[in-house]
Tab-separated table of C-alpha atoms in Angstrom:
chain	number	residue	atom	x	y	z
A	1	MET	CA	-52.916	39.299	-68.902
A	2	THR	CA	-52.138	37.258	-72.032
A	3	GLY	CA	-49.008	39.327	-72.653
A	4	ASN	CA	-47.780	38.702	-69.123
A	5	LEU	CA	-48.369	34.968	-69.516
A	6	ARG	CA	-46.359	34.895	-72.686
A	7	GLU	CA	-43.591	36.891	-71.022
A	8	LEU	CA	-43.464	34.479	-68.069
A	9	ARG	CA	-43.314	31.398	-70.336
A	10	ALA	CA	-40.556	33.023	-72.412
A	11	ILE	CA	-38.531	33.772	-69.288
A	12	CYS	CA	-38.858	30.180	-68.032
A	13	GLN	CA	-37.877	28.703	-71.422
A	14	SER	CA	-34.916	31.040	-71.609
A	15	SER	CA	-33.783	29.902	-68.149
A	16	ALA	CA	-33.920	26.243	-69.232
A	17	LEU	CA	-31.955	27.037	-72.380
A	18	LEU	CA	-29.279	28.783	-70.365
A	19	ARG	CA	-28.841	25.772	-68.034
A	20	SER	CA	-28.712	23.249	-70.866
A	21	GLN	CA	-26.065	25.179	-72.858
A	22	LYS	CA	-24.145	26.387	-69.748
A	23	ASN	CA	-24.109	29.963	-71.068
A	24	ARG	CA	-22.261	32.563	-68.985
A	25	PHE	CA	-25.026	35.098	-69.415
A	26	ASN	CA	-26.074	36.688	-66.102
A	27	PHE	CA	-29.168	34.860	-64.818
A	28	MET	CA	-30.058	37.574	-62.327
A	29	ALA	CA	-31.716	39.765	-64.972
A	30	TYR	CA	-34.146	36.995	-65.873
A	31	THR	CA	-34.908	36.384	-62.213
A	32	VAL	CA	-35.832	40.036	-61.741
A	33	ARG	CA	-38.108	39.949	-64.739
A	34	LEU	CA	-39.733	36.741	-63.483
A	35	SER	CA	-40.465	38.279	-60.077
A	36	ARG	CA	-41.925	41.398	-61.718
A	37	GLY	CA	-44.242	39.322	-63.883
A	38	VAL	CA	-45.454	37.219	-60.937
A	39	PHE	CA	-46.344	40.256	-58.860
A	40	ALA	CA	-48.139	41.840	-61.795
A	41	LEU	CA	-50.248	38.801	-62.656
A	42	GLY	CA	-51.666	38.185	-59.193
A	43	LEU	CA	-53.292	35.072	-57.854
A	44	MET	CA	-55.277	34.178	-61.007
A	45	ALA	CA	-52.216	34.375	-63.224
A	46	VAL	CA	-50.284	32.084	-60.893
A	47	VAL	CA	-53.034	29.456	-61.127
A	48	PHE	CA	-53.008	29.489	-64.928
A	49	VAL	CA	-49.271	29.605	-65.344
A	50	ALA	CA	-48.342	27.018	-62.674
A	51	PRO	CA	-48.065	24.027	-65.080
A	52	GLY	CA	-45.723	25.948	-67.347
A	53	PRO	CA	-42.799	26.487	-64.942
A	54	LEU	CA	-43.121	22.930	-63.719
A	55	LEU	CA	-42.763	21.597	-67.246
A	56	CYS	CA	-39.915	23.978	-67.961
A	57	ALA	CA	-38.132	23.015	-64.812
A	58	ARG	CA	-38.545	19.317	-65.638
A	59	ASP	CA	-37.263	19.808	-69.184
A	60	ALA	CA	-34.363	21.929	-67.963
A	61	SER	CA	-33.217	19.377	-65.410
A	62	PRO	CA	-29.925	17.755	-66.535
A	63	SER	CA	-31.026	14.297	-65.423
A	64	GLY	CA	-34.805	14.736	-65.762
A	65	GLY	CA	-37.186	13.857	-68.544
A	66	LEU	CA	-38.697	10.619	-69.680
A	67	GLY	CA	-35.318	9.071	-70.336
A	68	SER	CA	-33.957	9.606	-66.821
A	69	GLU	CA	-33.585	6.623	-64.540
A	70	PRO	CA	-35.957	6.433	-61.579
A	71	VAL	CA	-34.623	6.633	-58.049
A	72	VAL	CA	-34.673	3.174	-56.527
A	73	ASN	CA	-34.939	2.424	-52.835
A	74	SER	CA	-31.499	0.911	-52.591
A	75	PRO	CA	-29.974	-0.173	-49.292
A	76	ALA	CA	-27.464	2.642	-49.525
A	77	ALA	CA	-30.166	5.245	-50.128
A	78	GLY	CA	-32.528	3.877	-47.530
A	79	ARG	CA	-29.975	3.290	-44.777
A	80	SER	CA	-30.928	5.148	-41.625
A	81	GLU	CA	-28.593	7.543	-39.919
A	82	GLY	CA	-28.210	5.284	-36.915
A	83	ALA	CA	-29.850	2.360	-35.199
A	84	ILE	CA	-30.910	2.006	-31.611
A	85	GLY	CA	-27.866	1.785	-29.361
A	86	THR	CA	-25.407	2.849	-32.068
A	87	THR	CA	-23.795	6.249	-32.541
A	88	GLU	CA	-21.046	7.757	-34.587
A	89	ALA	CA	-18.573	6.874	-31.843
A	90	SER	CA	-19.698	3.241	-31.864
A	91	ARG	CA	-18.616	2.886	-35.492
A	92	ASP	CA	-15.057	3.952	-34.635
A	93	ALA	CA	-12.372	2.006	-32.843
A	94	PRO	CA	-13.586	0.571	-29.519
A	95	LEU	CA	-12.892	2.585	-26.405
A	96	THR	CA	-10.628	0.871	-23.889
A	97	LEU	CA	-11.750	1.387	-20.296
A	98	THR	CA	-9.975	0.674	-17.043
A	99	PHE	CA	-11.865	0.328	-13.785
A	100	PRO	CA	-11.084	3.940	-12.678
A	101	ASP	CA	-12.346	5.160	-16.061
A	102	ALA	CA	-15.548	3.199	-15.668
A	103	LEU	CA	-16.060	4.480	-12.130
A	104	ALA	CA	-15.534	8.094	-13.218
A	105	ARG	CA	-18.050	7.715	-16.027
A	106	ALA	CA	-20.622	6.106	-13.757
A	107	GLN	CA	-20.305	8.908	-11.210
A	108	HIS	CA	-21.380	11.426	-13.849
A	109	LEU	CA	-24.428	9.419	-14.957
A	110	ASP	CA	-25.780	7.639	-11.880
A	111	PRO	CA	-29.184	9.108	-10.898
A	112	GLN	CA	-28.939	8.114	-7.235
A	113	LEU	CA	-25.567	9.803	-6.834
A	114	SER	CA	-26.917	12.851	-8.652
A	115	SER	CA	-29.889	12.953	-6.280
A	116	ALA	CA	-27.598	12.742	-3.243
A	117	THR	CA	-25.438	15.524	-4.680
A	118	THR	CA	-28.507	17.696	-5.183
A	119	ASP	CA	-29.624	17.071	-1.596
A	120	ALA	CA	-26.193	18.120	-0.337
A	121	GLU	CA	-26.293	21.330	-2.364
A	122	LEU	CA	-29.800	22.100	-1.142
A	123	ALA	CA	-28.678	21.563	2.448
A	124	HIS	CA	-25.818	23.985	1.884
A	125	GLN	CA	-28.243	26.625	0.621
A	126	ASP	CA	-30.411	26.053	3.709
A	127	ARG	CA	-27.344	26.808	5.772
A	128	VAL	CA	-26.760	30.040	3.851
A	129	GLN	CA	-30.379	31.084	4.367
A	130	ALA	CA	-30.260	30.277	8.088
A	131	ARG	CA	-27.187	32.450	8.522
A	132	ALA	CA	-28.845	35.287	6.611
A	133	ALA	CA	-31.952	35.040	8.840
A	134	LEU	CA	-29.831	35.894	11.894
A	135	LEU	CA	-28.516	39.100	10.362
A	136	PRO	CA	-30.394	42.397	9.971
A	137	SER	CA	-32.154	43.098	6.686
A	138	VAL	CA	-32.802	46.322	4.784
A	139	ASN	CA	-35.744	46.779	2.408
A	140	VAL	CA	-36.988	49.746	0.394
A	141	THR	CA	-40.721	50.520	0.345
A	142	ASN	CA	-42.365	52.979	-2.070
A	143	ALA	CA	-46.054	53.836	-1.657
A	144	TYR	CA	-48.553	56.484	-2.656
A	145	LEU	CA	-51.651	57.026	-0.446
A	146	PHE	CA	-54.615	58.808	-1.977
A	147	THR	CA	-57.450	59.821	0.348
A	148	GLN	CA	-60.838	61.169	-0.671
A	149	GLY	CA	-61.201	64.757	0.469
A	150	ASN	CA	-64.082	66.148	2.533
A	151	GLY	CA	-63.835	69.781	1.397
A	152	VAL	CA	-63.156	71.051	4.940
A	153	THR	CA	-60.019	69.560	6.499
A	154	ALA	CA	-56.710	69.043	4.820
A	155	SER	CA	-56.439	65.421	6.005
A	156	GLY	CA	-59.471	64.227	3.999
A	157	ARG	CA	-62.044	61.690	5.085
A	158	TYR	CA	-59.603	59.309	6.878
A	159	VAL	CA	-58.267	60.632	10.161
A	160	THR	CA	-55.188	58.396	10.055
A	161	ASN	CA	-53.956	60.114	6.876
A	162	ASP	CA	-52.638	63.640	7.101
A	163	GLY	CA	-53.483	64.689	3.553
A	164	VAL	CA	-55.218	63.789	0.363
A	165	HIS	CA	-51.870	62.982	-1.199
A	166	VAL	CA	-49.240	61.153	0.843
A	167	TYR	CA	-45.916	59.950	-0.577
A	168	ARG	CA	-43.980	57.299	1.318
A	169	VAL	CA	-40.410	56.277	0.491
A	170	TRP	CA	-38.825	54.191	3.240
A	171	GLY	CA	-35.673	52.261	3.731
A	172	VAL	CA	-36.623	49.787	6.486
A	173	PHE	CA	-34.029	48.263	8.807
A	174	HIS	CA	-35.391	45.023	10.349
A	175	GLN	CA	-33.885	42.836	13.057
A	176	ASP	CA	-35.300	39.971	15.139
A	177	PHE	CA	-33.862	39.223	18.551
A	178	SER	CA	-34.625	35.933	20.277
A	179	ALA	CA	-32.843	33.188	22.124
A	180	ASN	CA	-31.997	31.693	18.741
A	181	THR	CA	-30.176	34.886	17.767
A	182	PHE	CA	-27.674	34.425	20.603
A	183	THR	CA	-27.429	30.619	20.727
A	184	LEU	CA	-27.396	30.169	16.900
A	185	THR	CA	-29.485	27.029	17.289
A	186	SER	CA	-31.201	27.196	13.893
A	187	TYR	CA	-27.928	27.874	12.107
A	188	ARG	CA	-26.138	25.029	13.853
A	189	ARG	CA	-29.004	22.708	12.972
A	190	THR	CA	-28.577	23.529	9.281
A	191	VAL	CA	-24.852	22.840	9.638
A	192	ALA	CA	-25.678	19.409	11.047
A	193	ALA	CA	-28.212	18.859	8.248
A	194	GLU	CA	-25.584	19.719	5.652
A	195	MET	CA	-23.088	17.332	7.226
A	196	LEU	CA	-25.789	14.649	7.222
A	197	ALA	CA	-26.421	15.241	3.515
A	198	ARG	CA	-22.674	15.079	2.838
A	199	ALA	CA	-22.486	11.773	4.697
A	200	LYS	CA	-25.366	10.381	2.641
A	201	LEU	CA	-23.598	11.579	-0.493
A	202	GLU	CA	-20.507	9.632	0.539
A	203	ILE	CA	-22.664	6.575	1.203
A	204	ALA	CA	-24.117	6.854	-2.299
A	205	ARG	CA	-20.648	7.288	-3.798
A	206	ARG	CA	-19.254	4.222	-2.072
A	207	GLY	CA	-22.346	2.211	-2.913
A	208	LEU	CA	-21.932	3.163	-6.558
A	209	LYS	CA	-18.363	1.888	-6.441
A	210	VAL	CA	-19.625	-1.522	-5.343
A	211	THR	CA	-22.188	-1.535	-8.142
A	212	VAL	CA	-19.623	-0.567	-10.764
A	213	THR	CA	-17.189	-3.150	-9.397
A	214	LYS	CA	-19.758	-5.901	-9.828
A	215	ALA	CA	-20.808	-4.782	-13.302
A	216	TYR	CA	-17.246	-4.189	-14.516
A	217	TYR	CA	-15.811	-7.473	-13.324
A	218	ASP	CA	-18.939	-9.351	-14.326
A	219	LEU	CA	-18.045	-8.399	-17.874
A	220	VAL	CA	-14.411	-9.366	-17.320
A	221	ILE	CA	-15.329	-12.766	-15.938
A	222	ALA	CA	-17.957	-13.233	-18.665
A	223	GLU	CA	-15.268	-12.688	-21.273
A	224	ARG	CA	-13.037	-15.173	-19.484
A	225	LYS	CA	-15.815	-17.740	-19.303
A	226	TYR	CA	-16.509	-17.151	-22.974
A	227	ALA	CA	-12.888	-17.897	-23.785
A	228	THR	CA	-12.988	-20.984	-21.562
A	229	ALA	CA	-16.177	-22.220	-23.216
A	230	GLU	CA	-14.691	-21.604	-26.629
A	231	GLN	CA	-11.602	-23.604	-25.724
A	232	SER	CA	-13.742	-26.377	-24.215
A	233	PHE	CA	-15.775	-26.547	-27.409
A	234	ALA	CA	-12.603	-26.747	-29.466
A	235	ASN	CA	-11.257	-29.517	-27.214
A	236	ALA	CA	-14.549	-31.420	-27.494
A	237	ARG	CA	-14.393	-31.334	-31.278
A	238	ARG	CA	-10.747	-32.396	-31.182
A	239	PHE	CA	-11.576	-35.314	-28.919
A	240	LEU	CA	-14.383	-36.278	-31.273
A	241	ARG	CA	-11.984	-36.380	-34.202
A	242	ILE	CA	-9.483	-38.420	-32.185
A	243	SER	CA	-12.154	-40.939	-31.224
A	244	GLN	CA	-13.310	-41.190	-34.823
A	245	ASP	CA	-9.753	-41.829	-36.008
A	246	LEU	CA	-9.256	-44.463	-33.328
A	247	GLU	CA	-12.581	-46.066	-34.263
A	248	HIS	CA	-11.489	-46.297	-37.881
A	249	GLY	CA	-8.333	-48.047	-36.677
A	250	GLY	CA	-10.361	-50.439	-34.596
A	251	GLU	CA	-8.834	-49.277	-31.327
A	252	VAL	CA	-11.998	-47.921	-29.604
A	253	ALA	CA	-15.659	-48.758	-29.711
A	254	HIS	CA	-18.341	-46.645	-31.354
A	255	SER	CA	-19.698	-45.828	-27.905
A	256	ASP	CA	-16.642	-43.607	-27.363
A	257	VAL	CA	-17.524	-41.625	-30.476
A	258	ILE	CA	-21.086	-41.193	-29.250
A	259	LYS	CA	-19.836	-40.049	-25.843
A	260	PHE	CA	-17.542	-37.445	-27.378
A	261	GLU	CA	-20.274	-36.301	-29.730
A	262	LEU	CA	-22.560	-35.713	-26.742
A	263	GLN	CA	-19.755	-33.827	-25.047
A	264	ALA	CA	-19.311	-31.668	-28.166
A	265	ASN	CA	-23.016	-30.822	-28.202
A	266	GLN	CA	-22.925	-29.873	-24.513
A	267	ALA	CA	-19.821	-27.776	-25.091
A	268	ASP	CA	-21.541	-26.024	-27.998
A	269	GLN	CA	-24.515	-25.217	-25.778
A	270	ALA	CA	-22.241	-23.950	-23.002
A	271	PHE	CA	-20.407	-21.812	-25.536
A	272	ARG	CA	-23.639	-20.185	-26.699
A	273	GLU	CA	-24.725	-19.545	-23.119
A	274	ALA	CA	-21.347	-17.990	-22.321
A	275	ARG	CA	-21.654	-15.677	-25.308
A	276	LEU	CA	-25.144	-14.637	-24.205
A	277	ALA	CA	-23.920	-13.973	-20.663
A	278	MET	CA	-21.062	-11.856	-22.028
A	279	GLU	CA	-23.416	-9.777	-24.171
A	280	ASN	CA	-25.782	-9.232	-21.246
A	281	ALA	CA	-22.906	-8.185	-18.997
A	282	ARG	CA	-21.793	-5.687	-21.642
A	283	LEU	CA	-25.302	-4.265	-21.852
A	284	ASN	CA	-25.525	-3.859	-18.083
A	285	LEU	CA	-22.237	-1.994	-17.968
A	286	ALA	CA	-23.050	0.163	-20.997
A	287	VAL	CA	-26.203	1.447	-19.282
A	288	MET	CA	-24.082	2.762	-16.418
A	289	LEU	CA	-21.217	4.277	-18.427
A	290	PHE	CA	-22.529	5.834	-21.635
A	291	PRO	CA	-25.295	8.423	-22.034
A	292	ASP	CA	-25.856	7.290	-25.639
A	293	PHE	CA	-25.812	3.579	-24.702
A	294	SER	CA	-22.732	2.768	-26.760
A	295	GLN	CA	-21.510	-0.826	-26.719
A	296	ASN	CA	-18.307	-0.185	-28.639
A	297	PHE	CA	-15.872	-0.505	-25.752
A	298	THR	CA	-13.506	-2.973	-24.170
A	299	VAL	CA	-12.518	-3.393	-20.544
A	300	VAL	CA	-9.056	-4.045	-19.165
A	301	ASP	CA	-8.679	-7.378	-17.387
A	302	ASP	CA	-6.687	-6.554	-14.248
A	303	LEU	CA	-7.953	-9.372	-12.041
A	304	ASN	CA	-4.495	-10.899	-11.800
A	305	SER	CA	-3.175	-7.819	-9.966
A	306	MET	CA	-4.883	-8.331	-6.614
A	307	PRO	CA	-4.853	-5.252	-4.329
A	308	PRO	CA	-3.444	-5.851	-0.832
A	309	LEU	CA	-5.683	-6.267	2.184
A	310	PRO	CA	-4.724	-4.088	5.190
A	311	PRO	CA	-4.498	-5.570	8.687
A	312	LEU	CA	-7.714	-5.749	10.680
A	313	ALA	CA	-6.527	-3.123	13.172
A	314	ASP	CA	-5.926	-0.613	10.366
A	315	ALA	CA	-9.323	-1.369	8.862
A	316	GLN	CA	-11.012	-0.801	12.226
A	317	ALA	CA	-9.189	2.506	12.663
A	318	LEU	CA	-10.246	3.660	9.187
A	319	ALA	CA	-13.841	2.658	9.863
A	320	GLY	CA	-13.868	4.628	13.088
A	321	ARG	CA	-12.653	7.788	11.322
A	322	GLN	CA	-14.173	7.579	7.852
A	323	ASN	CA	-17.399	5.594	8.113
A	324	PRO	CA	-20.232	7.622	6.540
A	325	GLN	CA	-23.035	5.611	8.181
A	326	LEU	CA	-21.672	6.415	11.625
A	327	ARG	CA	-21.167	10.049	10.702
A	328	ALA	CA	-24.716	10.264	9.376
A	329	ALA	CA	-26.104	8.845	12.611
A	330	LEU	CA	-24.084	11.352	14.656
A	331	GLU	CA	-25.283	14.288	12.583
A	332	ALA	CA	-28.876	13.068	12.840
A	333	LEU	CA	-28.459	13.018	16.625
A	334	LYS	CA	-27.159	16.604	16.538
A	335	GLU	CA	-30.163	17.658	14.475
A	336	SER	CA	-32.508	16.150	17.059
A	337	GLN	CA	-30.684	17.900	19.895
A	338	TYR	CA	-31.006	21.265	18.132
A	339	ASP	CA	-34.694	20.584	17.515
A	340	VAL	CA	-35.187	20.131	21.248
A	341	SER	CA	-33.360	23.402	21.939
A	342	THR	CA	-35.485	25.235	19.366
A	343	ALA	CA	-38.681	23.867	20.894
A	344	ARG	CA	-37.610	25.070	24.345
A	345	GLN	CA	-36.656	28.522	23.073
A	346	ALA	CA	-40.181	28.966	21.723
A	347	PHE	CA	-41.338	29.539	25.343
A	348	LEU	CA	-39.075	32.615	25.656
A	349	PRO	CA	-39.987	36.175	24.588
A	350	SER	CA	-38.717	37.685	21.337
A	351	LEU	CA	-37.965	41.243	20.249
A	352	THR	CA	-38.520	42.716	16.767
A	353	VAL	CA	-37.081	46.105	15.780
A	354	ASP	CA	-38.122	47.977	12.611
A	355	THR	CA	-36.511	51.330	11.801
A	356	PRO	CA	-37.778	53.064	8.634
A	357	TYR	CA	-35.753	55.966	7.252
A	358	GLY	CA	-37.077	58.155	4.442
A	359	ILE	CA	-39.993	60.465	3.755
A	360	GLU	CA	-43.753	60.331	4.333
A	361	ALA	CA	-45.110	63.679	3.260
A	362	ASN	CA	-47.807	65.405	1.219
A	363	HIS	CA	-45.250	66.300	-1.436
A	364	PHE	CA	-42.581	64.145	-3.030
A	365	ALA	CA	-39.726	66.334	-1.817
A	366	LEU	CA	-37.145	66.570	0.930
A	367	ARG	CA	-38.747	69.837	2.223
A	368	SER	CA	-42.381	70.915	1.806
A	369	ARG	CA	-45.374	72.492	3.567
A	370	MET	CA	-47.673	70.318	5.621
A	371	ASN	CA	-51.308	70.417	4.505
A	372	ALA	CA	-52.473	70.427	8.118
A	373	GLU	CA	-50.293	73.401	9.127
A	374	PRO	CA	-49.230	75.327	6.024
A	375	ASP	CA	-48.397	78.393	8.064
A	376	LYS	CA	-45.330	76.639	9.520
A	377	GLY	CA	-43.531	77.053	6.230
A	378	ARG	CA	-41.332	74.492	4.448
A	379	LEU	CA	-40.338	71.770	6.858
A	380	PRO	CA	-37.878	68.853	6.389
A	381	ASN	CA	-39.501	65.560	5.349
A	382	LEU	CA	-36.510	63.211	5.544
A	383	GLY	CA	-36.296	61.355	8.868
A	384	TYR	CA	-36.749	58.095	10.712
A	385	PHE	CA	-38.752	56.380	13.421
A	386	MET	CA	-38.329	53.087	15.259
A	387	THR	CA	-40.812	50.394	16.266
A	388	ALA	CA	-39.789	47.832	18.900
A	389	THR	CA	-42.157	44.935	19.555
A	390	ILE	CA	-41.792	42.376	22.336
A	391	THR	CA	-43.734	39.141	21.926
A	392	LEU	CA	-44.304	36.928	24.950
A	393	PRO	CA	-46.109	33.586	24.481
A	394	VAL	CA	-48.847	33.263	27.093
A	395	TRP	CA	-51.417	30.694	25.981
A	396	ASN	CA	-51.480	28.470	22.886
A	397	TRP	CA	-53.485	25.439	24.054
A	398	GLY	CA	-50.407	23.326	24.632
A	399	ALA	CA	-49.074	23.568	21.055
A	400	LEU	CA	-45.550	24.580	22.116
A	401	ARG	CA	-45.353	21.861	24.728
A	402	SER	CA	-46.529	19.306	22.171
A	403	LYS	CA	-43.777	20.388	19.779
A	404	LEU	CA	-41.248	19.991	22.588
A	405	LYS	CA	-42.432	16.432	23.245
A	406	GLN	CA	-42.152	15.620	19.535
A	407	ALA	CA	-38.576	16.853	19.495
A	408	GLN	CA	-37.734	14.806	22.582
A	409	PHE	CA	-39.212	11.660	20.990
A	410	ARG	CA	-37.105	12.206	17.878
A	411	LEU	CA	-34.034	12.676	20.057
A	412	GLU	CA	-34.632	9.353	21.797
A	413	GLN	CA	-35.041	7.641	18.425
A	414	ALA	CA	-31.801	9.210	17.189
A	415	HIS	CA	-29.978	7.760	20.235
A	416	VAL	CA	-31.370	4.305	19.465
A	417	GLU	CA	-30.360	4.531	15.797
A	418	LEU	CA	-26.861	5.694	16.708
A	419	ASN	CA	-26.329	2.778	19.065
A	420	PHE	CA	-27.612	0.328	16.480
A	421	THR	CA	-25.389	1.874	13.786
A	422	GLN	CA	-22.350	1.424	16.001
A	423	ARG	CA	-23.126	-2.234	16.617
A	424	GLU	CA	-23.971	-2.810	12.976
A	425	LEU	CA	-20.725	-1.167	11.907
A	426	ILE	CA	-18.673	-3.553	14.004
A	427	SER	CA	-20.571	-6.554	12.667
A	428	ASN	CA	-20.409	-5.475	9.031
A	429	LEU	CA	-16.750	-4.604	9.311
A	430	LEU	CA	-15.786	-8.025	10.669
A	431	ALA	CA	-17.989	-9.807	8.127
A	432	ALA	CA	-16.614	-7.821	5.173
A	433	TYR	CA	-13.033	-8.258	6.340
A	434	ASN	CA	-13.450	-12.001	6.828
A	435	GLU	CA	-15.018	-12.276	3.377
A	436	ALA	CA	-12.116	-10.450	1.753
A	437	ASP	CA	-9.532	-12.425	3.711
A	438	THR	CA	-11.141	-15.738	2.786
A	439	ALA	CA	-11.444	-14.800	-0.887
A	440	ARG	CA	-7.789	-13.766	-0.982
A	441	SER	CA	-6.586	-16.982	0.667
A	442	GLU	CA	-8.702	-19.131	-1.680
A	443	ALA	CA	-7.405	-17.425	-4.809
A	444	ASP	CA	-4.035	-19.199	-4.673
A	445	THR	CA	-5.693	-22.575	-4.165
A	446	LEU	CA	-8.073	-21.985	-7.059
A	447	ARG	CA	-5.189	-20.985	-9.324
A	448	GLN	CA	-3.282	-24.134	-8.406
A	449	SER	CA	-6.384	-26.266	-9.036
A	450	ALA	CA	-6.814	-24.720	-12.496
A	451	ASP	CA	-3.177	-25.482	-13.370
A	452	LEU	CA	-3.492	-29.049	-12.113
A	453	ALA	CA	-6.704	-29.578	-14.093
A	454	ALA	CA	-5.025	-28.375	-17.289
A	455	GLU	CA	-2.090	-30.747	-16.720
A	456	SER	CA	-4.485	-33.614	-15.976
A	457	LEU	CA	-6.312	-32.993	-19.247
A	458	ARG	CA	-3.056	-33.050	-21.175
A	459	LEU	CA	-1.943	-36.330	-19.596
A	460	ASN	CA	-5.322	-38.012	-20.008
A	461	THR	CA	-5.398	-37.019	-23.662
A	462	LEU	CA	-2.036	-38.729	-24.210
A	463	ARG	CA	-3.158	-41.793	-22.248
A	464	TYR	CA	-6.388	-42.053	-24.252
A	465	GLN	CA	-4.490	-41.855	-27.514
A	466	ALA	CA	-2.219	-44.601	-26.221
A	467	GLY	CA	-5.206	-46.711	-25.179
A	468	GLU	CA	-4.457	-46.462	-21.454
A	469	ALA	CA	-7.378	-44.157	-20.415
A	470	THR	CA	-11.092	-44.568	-20.845
A	471	VAL	CA	-13.431	-42.106	-22.454
A	472	LEU	CA	-14.962	-41.256	-19.082
A	473	GLU	CA	-11.582	-40.206	-17.686
A	474	LEU	CA	-10.953	-37.887	-20.620
A	475	VAL	CA	-14.423	-36.355	-20.474
A	476	ASP	CA	-14.111	-35.876	-16.723
A	477	ALA	CA	-10.730	-34.199	-17.148
A	478	ALA	CA	-12.111	-31.807	-19.775
A	479	THR	CA	-15.085	-30.923	-17.570
A	480	THR	CA	-12.801	-30.361	-14.597
A	481	VAL	CA	-10.688	-27.904	-16.594
A	482	ALA	CA	-13.676	-25.720	-17.408
A	483	GLN	CA	-14.994	-25.863	-13.855
A	484	THR	CA	-11.682	-25.016	-12.185
A	485	ARG	CA	-10.993	-22.137	-14.561
A	486	ASN	CA	-14.425	-20.648	-13.962
A	487	ALA	CA	-14.039	-21.159	-10.218
A	488	TYR	CA	-10.687	-19.356	-10.278
A	489	ASP	CA	-12.167	-16.443	-12.221
A	490	GLU	CA	-15.113	-16.212	-9.845
A	491	GLY	CA	-12.739	-16.317	-6.894
A	492	GLU	CA	-10.827	-13.294	-8.178
A	493	VAL	CA	-14.039	-11.361	-8.739
A	494	ARG	CA	-15.215	-12.355	-5.290
A	495	TYR	CA	-12.112	-10.786	-3.763
A	496	ARG	CA	-12.591	-7.544	-5.721
A	497	VAL	CA	-16.227	-7.256	-4.677
A	498	ALA	CA	-15.333	-8.074	-1.059
A	499	LEU	CA	-12.759	-5.270	-1.082
A	500	ALA	CA	-15.332	-2.856	-2.493
A	501	ASN	CA	-17.804	-3.807	0.230
A	502	LEU	CA	-15.106	-3.376	2.871
A	503	GLN	CA	-14.237	0.059	1.498
A	504	THR	CA	-17.836	1.183	1.922
A	505	LEU	CA	-17.105	1.017	5.657
A	506	THR	CA	-13.474	2.125	5.763
A	507	GLY	CA	-12.988	4.293	2.712
A	508	ASP	CA	-10.198	3.836	0.198
A	509	PHE	CA	-6.988	2.246	1.407
């Protein structure tokens, strides 16, 4: 064991010497010798020799030893791979998004739309299964029947079996015949259910468009308000400097300086609130658009390009053809009607036909001798038989009639909901159209008011510098500018949201 220890230490020291002198000698030979020594020493040798390789490895390290510098926990070394809400994409150039881009992204990530899509796909599969249930089916059955023998008869102890060993290989043709088979009631109900799910999917898609419209243009208007607040803060500081200069010249009182200083403080507070509102609006939109919650994006401000509003007659025609709420109510009514038909058909008789084709014999063969009559020779085993069963409901303690009443109650409720949906559609359509029309007509007035407020501020600034206007007039003009600009921005967003709400009833136009 001592010789092996010496050999292992010599190998380790030789390896360190090779690395320090960068010799081109092949290191693989030493590695083989090291492995051979380790396997020969066993567990005890490894325990005794463990400190040696560690020391050798430390001495052989190019930057190790007592003179090497320790690794410090510097910011560069300790920087994490990424923080919460930041990704590799967020450190690149910001992504520019238009409203269609934002809507497309939201449609891929919205859980409610995904749930509606899943319901529509499930309804389609129900339709496929209902169609398959009307068609004949073929199954293959393999069975082996072993019966305890009695030592006397060939059939064994069970009379129903014709042998101790029975092999059964059947291909079974099955078909159900009922009133539903000829009227296709169950299949048509699944068609109506699928159309209902598709209508609900369209409702979810249009509702998502309204949500994205609000979130998208909330960010746009927040950025506009931020710019307005920033400009108001800059104007407040400029007015403060003007008042201070005029005070030094003895042209205004110190009260004017105090008034403008208060205005500057209020403008600073409004600026901070506008920045907070902009950040919150960005967070709300980022939740809807990015799976990794990236905030490194910008939105295109297209509020100035106002989409046209169609005439009321065209909107009513679109709502009559493309309204998903009305279509959903109609399909729900069809479902209830088919439920009533199904409940009535349950009182009628039904026919079931099963036709097995294959073998059921004492030997697994196409031809064999029967154990009961072996003297008949080898007989064919392959064949078929048919079972036809007619089921006629006679007495079920009123269960079928109760189901029929339930279906009739649901049908009456579906009629009520359809009538209410029609009335509600007319009301919502007129309300949404009037909202959009009013917002569009007010947009021009709000734009004109914003332009007039800006001109009033410019004139009052000149008048104040000339000593013709009071401090209250200038402060009021500055406040009016911020208010009219924000009102104009909100008016444009109001029109966009009103159009989105109108399109939930009419579809895109």
